[in-house]
PDB file of C-alpha atoms in Angstrom:
ATOM      1  CA  UNK A   1      21.996  -0.914   1.278  1.00 30.00           C
ATOM      2  CA  UNK A   2      20.294  -1.078   4.304  1.00 30.00           C
ATOM      3  CA  UNK A   3      19.419  -3.880   6.339  1.00 30.00           C
ATOM      4  CA  UNK A   4      15.740  -5.361   7.051  1.00 33.00           C
ATOM      5  CA  UNK A   5      15.225  -6.246  10.708  1.00 32.00           C
ATOM      6  CA  UNK A   6      13.927  -9.949  11.543  1.00 32.00           C
ATOM      7  CA  UNK A   7      12.914 -11.724  14.631  1.00 30.00           C
ATOM      8  CA  UNK A   8      15.905 -13.629  13.839  1.00 31.00           C
ATOM      9  CA  UNK A   9      17.964 -10.996  13.504  1.00 31.00           C
ATOM     10  CA  UNK A  10      20.029 -12.994  10.954  1.00 29.00           C
ATOM     11  CA  UNK A  11      21.807 -10.887   8.228  1.00 27.00           C
ATOM     12  CA  UNK A  12      23.487 -11.880   5.393  1.00 28.00           C
ATOM     13  CA  UNK A  13      24.655 -10.066   2.439  1.00 30.00           C
ATOM     14  CA  UNK A  14      22.667  -6.804   3.319  1.00 34.00           C
ATOM     15  CA  UNK A  15      19.450  -8.828   3.790  1.00 41.00           C
ATOM     16  CA  UNK A  16      18.068 -10.386   6.413  1.00 38.00           C
ATOM     17  CA  UNK A  17      17.747 -14.233   5.973  1.00 38.00           C
ATOM     18  CA  UNK A  18      13.737 -14.168   5.708  1.00 45.00           C
ATOM     19  CA  UNK A  19      12.219 -16.616   8.245  1.00 42.00           C
ATOM     20  CA  UNK A  20       9.408 -19.421   7.197  1.00 41.00           C
ATOM     21  CA  UNK A  21       5.644 -18.388   7.235  1.00 37.00           C
ATOM     22  CA  UNK A  22       5.146 -19.855  10.508  1.00 37.00           C
ATOM     23  CA  UNK A  23       1.858 -21.413   8.776  1.00 35.00           C
ATOM     24  CA  UNK A  24      -0.500 -18.370   8.201  1.00 36.00           C
ATOM     25  CA  UNK A  25      -2.966 -19.174   6.268  1.00 36.00           C
ATOM     26  CA  UNK A  26      -3.372 -18.390   2.571  1.00 38.00           C
ATOM     27  CA  UNK A  27      -6.891 -17.397   0.834  1.00 41.00           C
ATOM     28  CA  UNK A  28      -7.761 -18.324  -2.664  1.00 35.00           C
ATOM     29  CA  UNK A  29      -4.334 -19.578  -3.772  1.00 38.00           C
ATOM     30  CA  UNK A  30      -2.006 -16.557  -4.477  1.00 50.00           C
ATOM     31  CA  UNK A  31       1.254 -17.935  -4.842  1.00 58.00           C
ATOM     32  CA  UNK A  32       3.912 -17.521  -2.061  1.00 66.00           C
ATOM     33  CA  UNK A  33       1.250 -15.352   0.173  1.00 80.00           C
ATOM     34  CA  UNK A  34       1.861 -17.707   3.016  1.00 88.00           C
ATOM     35  CA  UNK A  35       5.458 -16.975   2.787  1.00 89.00           C
ATOM     36  CA  UNK A  36       5.649 -13.134   2.154  1.00 91.00           C
ATOM     37  CA  UNK A  37       2.947 -13.154   5.042  1.00 93.00           C
ATOM     38  CA  UNK A  38       5.703 -14.898   7.278  1.00 93.00           C
ATOM     39  CA  UNK A  39       8.109 -12.587   6.217  1.00 92.00           C
ATOM     40  CA  UNK A  40       6.491  -9.078   6.646  1.00 95.00           C
ATOM     41  CA  UNK A  41       5.261 -10.240   9.611  1.00 95.00           C
ATOM     42  CA  UNK A  42       8.256 -10.355  11.176  1.00 95.00           C
ATOM     43  CA  UNK A  43       9.268  -7.142  10.761  1.00 96.00           C
ATOM     44  CA  UNK A  44       8.832  -4.341  13.392  1.00 96.00           C
ATOM     45  CA  UNK A  45       8.291  -0.245  12.287  1.00 95.00           C
ATOM     46  CA  UNK A  46      12.003  -0.129  12.026  1.00 96.00           C
ATOM     47  CA  UNK A  47      12.145  -3.321   9.615  1.00 95.00           C
ATOM     48  CA  UNK A  48       9.548  -1.840   7.406  1.00 97.00           C
ATOM     49  CA  UNK A  49      11.425   1.933   7.115  1.00 97.00           C
ATOM     50  CA  UNK A  50      14.300  -0.373   5.990  1.00 95.00           C
ATOM     51  CA  UNK A  51      12.570  -2.020   3.613  1.00 95.00           C
ATOM     52  CA  UNK A  52      10.890   1.038   2.366  1.00 96.00           C
ATOM     53  CA  UNK A  53      14.166   2.638   1.580  1.00 95.00           C
ATOM     54  CA  UNK A  54      15.415  -0.227  -0.215  1.00 93.00           C
ATOM     55  CA  UNK A  55      12.026  -0.174  -1.951  1.00 95.00           C
ATOM     56  CA  UNK A  56      12.642   3.482  -2.946  1.00 93.00           C
ATOM     57  CA  UNK A  57      15.966   2.490  -4.604  1.00 90.00           C
ATOM     58  CA  UNK A  58      14.524   0.417  -7.092  1.00 80.00           C
ATOM     59  CA  UNK A  59      17.142  -1.982  -6.515  1.00 77.00           C
ATOM     60  CA  UNK A  60      17.063  -6.104  -6.495  1.00 80.00           C
ATOM     61  CA  UNK A  61      14.972  -6.995  -3.250  1.00 88.00           C
ATOM     62  CA  UNK A  62      15.458 -10.709  -4.015  1.00 84.00           C
ATOM     63  CA  UNK A  63      14.169 -12.885  -2.624  1.00 87.00           C
ATOM     64  CA  UNK A  64      10.929 -10.648  -3.071  1.00 90.00           C
ATOM     65  CA  UNK A  65       9.647 -10.804  -6.249  1.00 86.00           C
ATOM     66  CA  UNK A  66       9.420  -7.399  -7.910  1.00 81.00           C
ATOM     67  CA  UNK A  67       6.471  -5.096  -6.562  1.00 86.00           C
ATOM     68  CA  UNK A  68       5.207  -7.789  -3.513  1.00 92.00           C
ATOM     69  CA  UNK A  69       7.708  -6.085  -1.075  1.00 95.00           C
ATOM     70  CA  UNK A  70       5.846  -2.990  -1.710  1.00 96.00           C
ATOM     71  CA  UNK A  71       2.353  -4.602  -0.968  1.00 96.00           C
ATOM     72  CA  UNK A  72       2.995  -6.324   1.995  1.00 97.00           C
ATOM     73  CA  UNK A  73       4.859  -3.270   3.393  1.00 97.00           C
ATOM     74  CA  UNK A  74       1.912  -1.116   3.273  1.00 98.00           C
ATOM     75  CA  UNK A  75      -0.051  -3.883   4.408  1.00 98.00           C
ATOM     76  CA  UNK A  76       1.878  -4.711   7.229  1.00 98.00           C
ATOM     77  CA  UNK A  77       2.475  -0.704   8.261  1.00 98.00           C
ATOM     78  CA  UNK A  78      -1.615  -1.015   8.795  1.00 98.00           C
ATOM     79  CA  UNK A  79      -1.515  -4.310  10.897  1.00 98.00           C
ATOM     80  CA  UNK A  80       1.008  -2.454  13.296  1.00 98.00           C
ATOM     81  CA  UNK A  81      -1.378   0.190  14.134  1.00 98.00           C
ATOM     82  CA  UNK A  82      -4.381  -2.231  14.991  1.00 98.00           C
ATOM     83  CA  UNK A  83      -5.832  -2.378  11.594  1.00 98.00           C
ATOM     84  CA  UNK A  84      -7.668  -5.471  10.183  1.00 98.00           C
ATOM     85  CA  UNK A  85      -6.051  -6.417   6.890  1.00 97.00           C
ATOM     86  CA  UNK A  86      -6.739  -9.067   4.209  1.00 96.00           C
ATOM     87  CA  UNK A  87      -3.678  -9.872   2.436  1.00 95.00           C
ATOM     88  CA  UNK A  88      -3.232 -10.641  -1.220  1.00 93.00           C
ATOM     89  CA  UNK A  89      -6.015 -12.592  -2.531  1.00 90.00           C
ATOM     90  CA  UNK A  90      -7.262 -13.534  -5.774  1.00 85.00           C
ATOM     91  CA  UNK A  91     -10.908 -13.664  -6.412  1.00 79.00           C
ATOM     92  CA  UNK A  92     -13.341 -15.133  -9.398  1.00 77.00           C
ATOM     93  CA  UNK A  93     -12.428 -12.052 -11.431  1.00 81.00           C
ATOM     94  CA  UNK A  94      -9.660 -10.071 -10.055  1.00 88.00           C
ATOM     95  CA  UNK A  95      -6.471 -10.129  -8.094  1.00 89.00           C
ATOM     96  CA  UNK A  96      -6.167  -7.834  -5.425  1.00 92.00           C
ATOM     97  CA  UNK A  97      -3.440  -6.682  -3.580  1.00 95.00           C
ATOM     98  CA  UNK A  98      -5.171  -6.608  -0.226  1.00 96.00           C
ATOM     99  CA  UNK A  99      -8.249  -4.768   1.712  1.00 97.00           C
ATOM    100  CA  UNK A 100      -8.240  -2.887   5.086  1.00 97.00           C
ATOM    101  CA  UNK A 101     -10.506  -1.947   8.041  1.00 98.00           C
ATOM    102  CA  UNK A 102      -9.873   0.588   9.886  1.00 98.00           C
ATOM    103  CA  UNK A 103     -11.417   3.793  12.096  1.00 97.00           C
ATOM    104  CA  UNK A 104     -14.620   3.069  10.487  1.00 97.00           C
ATOM    105  CA  UNK A 105     -13.157   2.946   6.632  1.00 98.00           C
ATOM    106  CA  UNK A 106     -13.415   0.009   4.236  1.00 98.00           C
ATOM    107  CA  UNK A 107     -10.786   0.222   1.933  1.00 98.00           C
ATOM    108  CA  UNK A 108      -9.465  -2.178  -1.035  1.00 98.00           C
ATOM    109  CA  UNK A 109      -5.564  -1.539  -1.573  1.00 98.00           C
ATOM    110  CA  UNK A 110      -3.640  -1.501  -4.788  1.00 98.00           C
ATOM    111  CA  UNK A 111       0.132  -0.818  -4.735  1.00 98.00           C
ATOM    112  CA  UNK A 112       2.689  -0.078  -7.979  1.00 97.00           C
ATOM    113  CA  UNK A 113       6.401  -0.363  -7.645  1.00 95.00           C
ATOM    114  CA  UNK A 114       6.950   1.073 -11.176  1.00 94.00           C
ATOM    115  CA  UNK A 115      10.190   2.883 -12.435  1.00 91.00           C
ATOM    116  CA  UNK A 116       7.726   5.408 -14.476  1.00 95.00           C
ATOM    117  CA  UNK A 117       4.766   7.181 -12.946  1.00 97.00           C
ATOM    118  CA  UNK A 118       1.515   5.436 -13.234  1.00 98.00           C
ATOM    119  CA  UNK A 119      -0.804   6.294 -15.966  1.00 98.00           C
ATOM    120  CA  UNK A 120      -4.444   6.780 -15.992  1.00 97.00           C
ATOM    121  CA  UNK A 121      -5.369   3.212 -16.840  1.00 97.00           C
ATOM    122  CA  UNK A 122      -4.815   1.150 -13.580  1.00 97.00           C
ATOM    123  CA  UNK A 123      -6.421   4.223 -11.624  1.00 97.00           C
ATOM    124  CA  UNK A 124      -9.422   3.736 -13.858  1.00 96.00           C
ATOM    125  CA  UNK A 125      -8.857  -0.252 -13.315  1.00 95.00           C
ATOM    126  CA  UNK A 126      -9.041  -0.067  -9.568  1.00 96.00           C
ATOM    127  CA  UNK A 127     -12.200   2.686  -9.748  1.00 95.00           C
ATOM    128  CA  UNK A 128     -14.047  -0.389 -11.401  1.00 94.00           C
ATOM    129  CA  UNK A 129     -12.919  -2.790  -9.007  1.00 95.00           C
ATOM    130  CA  UNK A 130     -14.236  -0.616  -6.071  1.00 96.00           C
ATOM    131  CA  UNK A 131     -17.564   0.464  -7.811  1.00 94.00           C
ATOM    132  CA  UNK A 132     -18.271  -3.371  -8.038  1.00 93.00           C
ATOM    133  CA  UNK A 133     -18.629  -3.355  -4.409  1.00 95.00           C
ATOM    134  CA  UNK A 134     -20.910  -1.887  -1.700  1.00 95.00           C
ATOM    135  CA  UNK A 135     -20.606   2.035  -1.546  1.00 91.00           C
ATOM    136  CA  UNK A 136     -18.952   2.600   1.656  1.00 93.00           C
ATOM    137  CA  UNK A 137     -15.740   1.051   0.205  1.00 97.00           C
ATOM    138  CA  UNK A 138     -12.925   3.005  -0.941  1.00 98.00           C
ATOM    139  CA  UNK A 139      -9.939   2.589  -2.675  1.00 98.00           C
ATOM    140  CA  UNK A 140      -6.286   3.166  -1.911  1.00 98.00           C
ATOM    141  CA  UNK A 141      -3.760   3.675  -4.350  1.00 98.00           C
ATOM    142  CA  UNK A 142       0.035   3.668  -3.617  1.00 98.00           C
ATOM    143  CA  UNK A 143       2.411   4.250  -6.298  1.00 98.00           C
ATOM    144  CA  UNK A 144       6.334   4.518  -5.512  1.00 97.00           C
ATOM    145  CA  UNK A 145       6.721   6.380  -8.593  1.00 96.00           C
ATOM    146  CA  UNK A 146       3.780   8.910  -8.400  1.00 97.00           C
ATOM    147  CA  UNK A 147       1.091   9.474 -10.966  1.00 98.00           C
ATOM    148  CA  UNK A 148       2.032  10.725 -14.554  1.00 98.00           C
ATOM    149  CA  UNK A 149       0.302  14.540 -15.112  1.00 97.00           C
ATOM    150  CA  UNK A 150      -1.687  13.166 -18.231  1.00 97.00           C
ATOM    151  CA  UNK A 151      -3.119  10.718 -15.318  1.00 97.00           C
ATOM    152  CA  UNK A 152      -3.564  13.254 -12.673  1.00 96.00           C
ATOM    153  CA  UNK A 153      -5.231  15.777 -14.755  1.00 96.00           C
ATOM    154  CA  UNK A 154      -7.735  12.765 -15.675  1.00 95.00           C
ATOM    155  CA  UNK A 155      -8.275  11.960 -12.557  1.00 95.00           C
ATOM    156  CA  UNK A 156      -9.262  15.709 -11.725  1.00 93.00           C
ATOM    157  CA  UNK A 157     -11.638  15.628 -14.248  1.00 94.00           C
ATOM    158  CA  UNK A 158     -13.380  12.685 -13.784  1.00 88.00           C
ATOM    159  CA  UNK A 159     -15.918  12.338 -10.880  1.00 82.00           C
ATOM    160  CA  UNK A 160     -13.643   9.784  -8.935  1.00 81.00           C
ATOM    161  CA  UNK A 161     -14.968  10.413  -5.475  1.00 87.00           C
ATOM    162  CA  UNK A 162     -14.046   7.017  -4.171  1.00 94.00           C
ATOM    163  CA  UNK A 163     -10.274   6.879  -4.652  1.00 98.00           C
ATOM    164  CA  UNK A 164      -7.082   8.242  -2.777  1.00 98.00           C
ATOM    165  CA  UNK A 165      -4.192   8.536  -4.176  1.00 98.00           C
ATOM    166  CA  UNK A 166      -0.674   8.182  -2.426  1.00 98.00           C
ATOM    167  CA  UNK A 167       2.797   8.667  -3.516  1.00 98.00           C
ATOM    168  CA  UNK A 168       6.086   8.868  -2.512  1.00 98.00           C
ATOM    169  CA  UNK A 169       6.260  11.876   0.183  1.00 98.00           C
ATOM    170  CA  UNK A 170       2.949  10.610   1.243  1.00 98.00           C
ATOM    171  CA  UNK A 171       4.174   6.923   2.482  1.00 98.00           C
ATOM    172  CA  UNK A 172       7.399   8.674   3.681  1.00 98.00           C
ATOM    173  CA  UNK A 173       5.463  10.778   6.459  1.00 98.00           C
ATOM    174  CA  UNK A 174       2.611   7.866   7.201  1.00 98.00           C
ATOM    175  CA  UNK A 175       5.283   5.374   7.726  1.00 98.00           C
ATOM    176  CA  UNK A 176       7.138   7.542  10.454  1.00 97.00           C
ATOM    177  CA  UNK A 177       3.836   9.396  11.870  1.00 97.00           C
ATOM    178  CA  UNK A 178       0.956   7.192  10.926  1.00 98.00           C
ATOM    179  CA  UNK A 179      -0.654   5.368   8.778  1.00 98.00           C
ATOM    180  CA  UNK A 180      -4.185   5.692  10.336  1.00 98.00           C
ATOM    181  CA  UNK A 181      -3.278   9.183  11.235  1.00 98.00           C
ATOM    182  CA  UNK A 182      -2.292   9.716   7.597  1.00 98.00           C
ATOM    183  CA  UNK A 183      -5.464   7.744   6.234  1.00 98.00           C
ATOM    184  CA  UNK A 184      -7.531   9.782   8.585  1.00 98.00           C
ATOM    185  CA  UNK A 185      -5.796  13.182   7.222  1.00 98.00           C
ATOM    186  CA  UNK A 186      -6.508  12.272   3.538  1.00 98.00           C
ATOM    187  CA  UNK A 187     -10.276  11.094   3.900  1.00 98.00           C
ATOM    188  CA  UNK A 188     -10.823  14.277   5.942  1.00 97.00           C
ATOM    189  CA  UNK A 189      -9.554  16.484   2.810  1.00 97.00           C
ATOM    190  CA  UNK A 190     -11.518  14.288   0.313  1.00 96.00           C
ATOM    191  CA  UNK A 191     -14.720  14.579   2.251  1.00 96.00           C
ATOM    192  CA  UNK A 192     -14.445  18.422   3.502  1.00 96.00           C
ATOM    193  CA  UNK A 193     -12.389  19.674   0.390  1.00 95.00           C
ATOM    194  CA  UNK A 194     -13.225  17.517  -2.504  1.00 93.00           C
ATOM    195  CA  UNK A 195      -9.640  16.627  -2.608  1.00 95.00           C
ATOM    196  CA  UNK A 196      -9.045  13.095  -3.392  1.00 96.00           C
ATOM    197  CA  UNK A 197      -4.948  13.318  -4.009  1.00 97.00           C
ATOM    198  CA  UNK A 198      -4.166  15.282  -0.876  1.00 97.00           C
ATOM    199  CA  UNK A 199       0.026  15.737  -0.619  1.00 97.00           C
ATOM    200  CA  UNK A 200       0.395  14.866   3.105  1.00 98.00           C
ATOM    201  CA  UNK A 201       2.662  17.332   5.416  1.00 97.00           C
ATOM    202  CA  UNK A 202       4.193  17.232   8.672  1.00 96.00           C
ATOM    203  CA  UNK A 203       2.102  20.077   9.789  1.00 97.00           C
ATOM    204  CA  UNK A 204      -1.319  18.062   9.123  1.00 97.00           C
ATOM    205  CA  UNK A 205      -0.350  15.306  11.936  1.00 96.00           C
ATOM    206  CA  UNK A 206      -0.196  18.184  14.591  1.00 88.00           C
TER     207      UNK A 206
END
């Protein structure tokens, strides 16, 4: 097991002793948000890469609840590159994994850390959320386990022009070569080629 990095550098049992939040304000009462923001904001890019390796193993990430580490990892990775991040919150009708504003794009974020590939249902649910917002908003759907073949087939069959799908290989490259660059590449592919699930390749970043 790799070791998550913190400012304090305190390590115990393969995981760092995660720091307190330091008073980061929460939004709309999502349980534990203040604490999770403090944890992930203590991590540099090296710490995030270590955490990502742990996420991919599917092993217990305690004290993180299952799925939470991936959500906060993605948001922190964008924040480290200067994006304005809105941390997970609960609105009147929904709980949102996060939002970000970067390079002229307004994005609603959805993250799934499941053992099995994600089906079409959660994709459709994110589309409904995005469609309730002003037209410039796009959805970014990150899945550690990818998407099922039927889900991808249905995704291509539907006119889903405002969602970008991210799989494990995309996150691997984005964390190493730049989240903002990765988003820009995916956005250009969507605009120029109508490809909403472009699989990132290293040569894309040249």
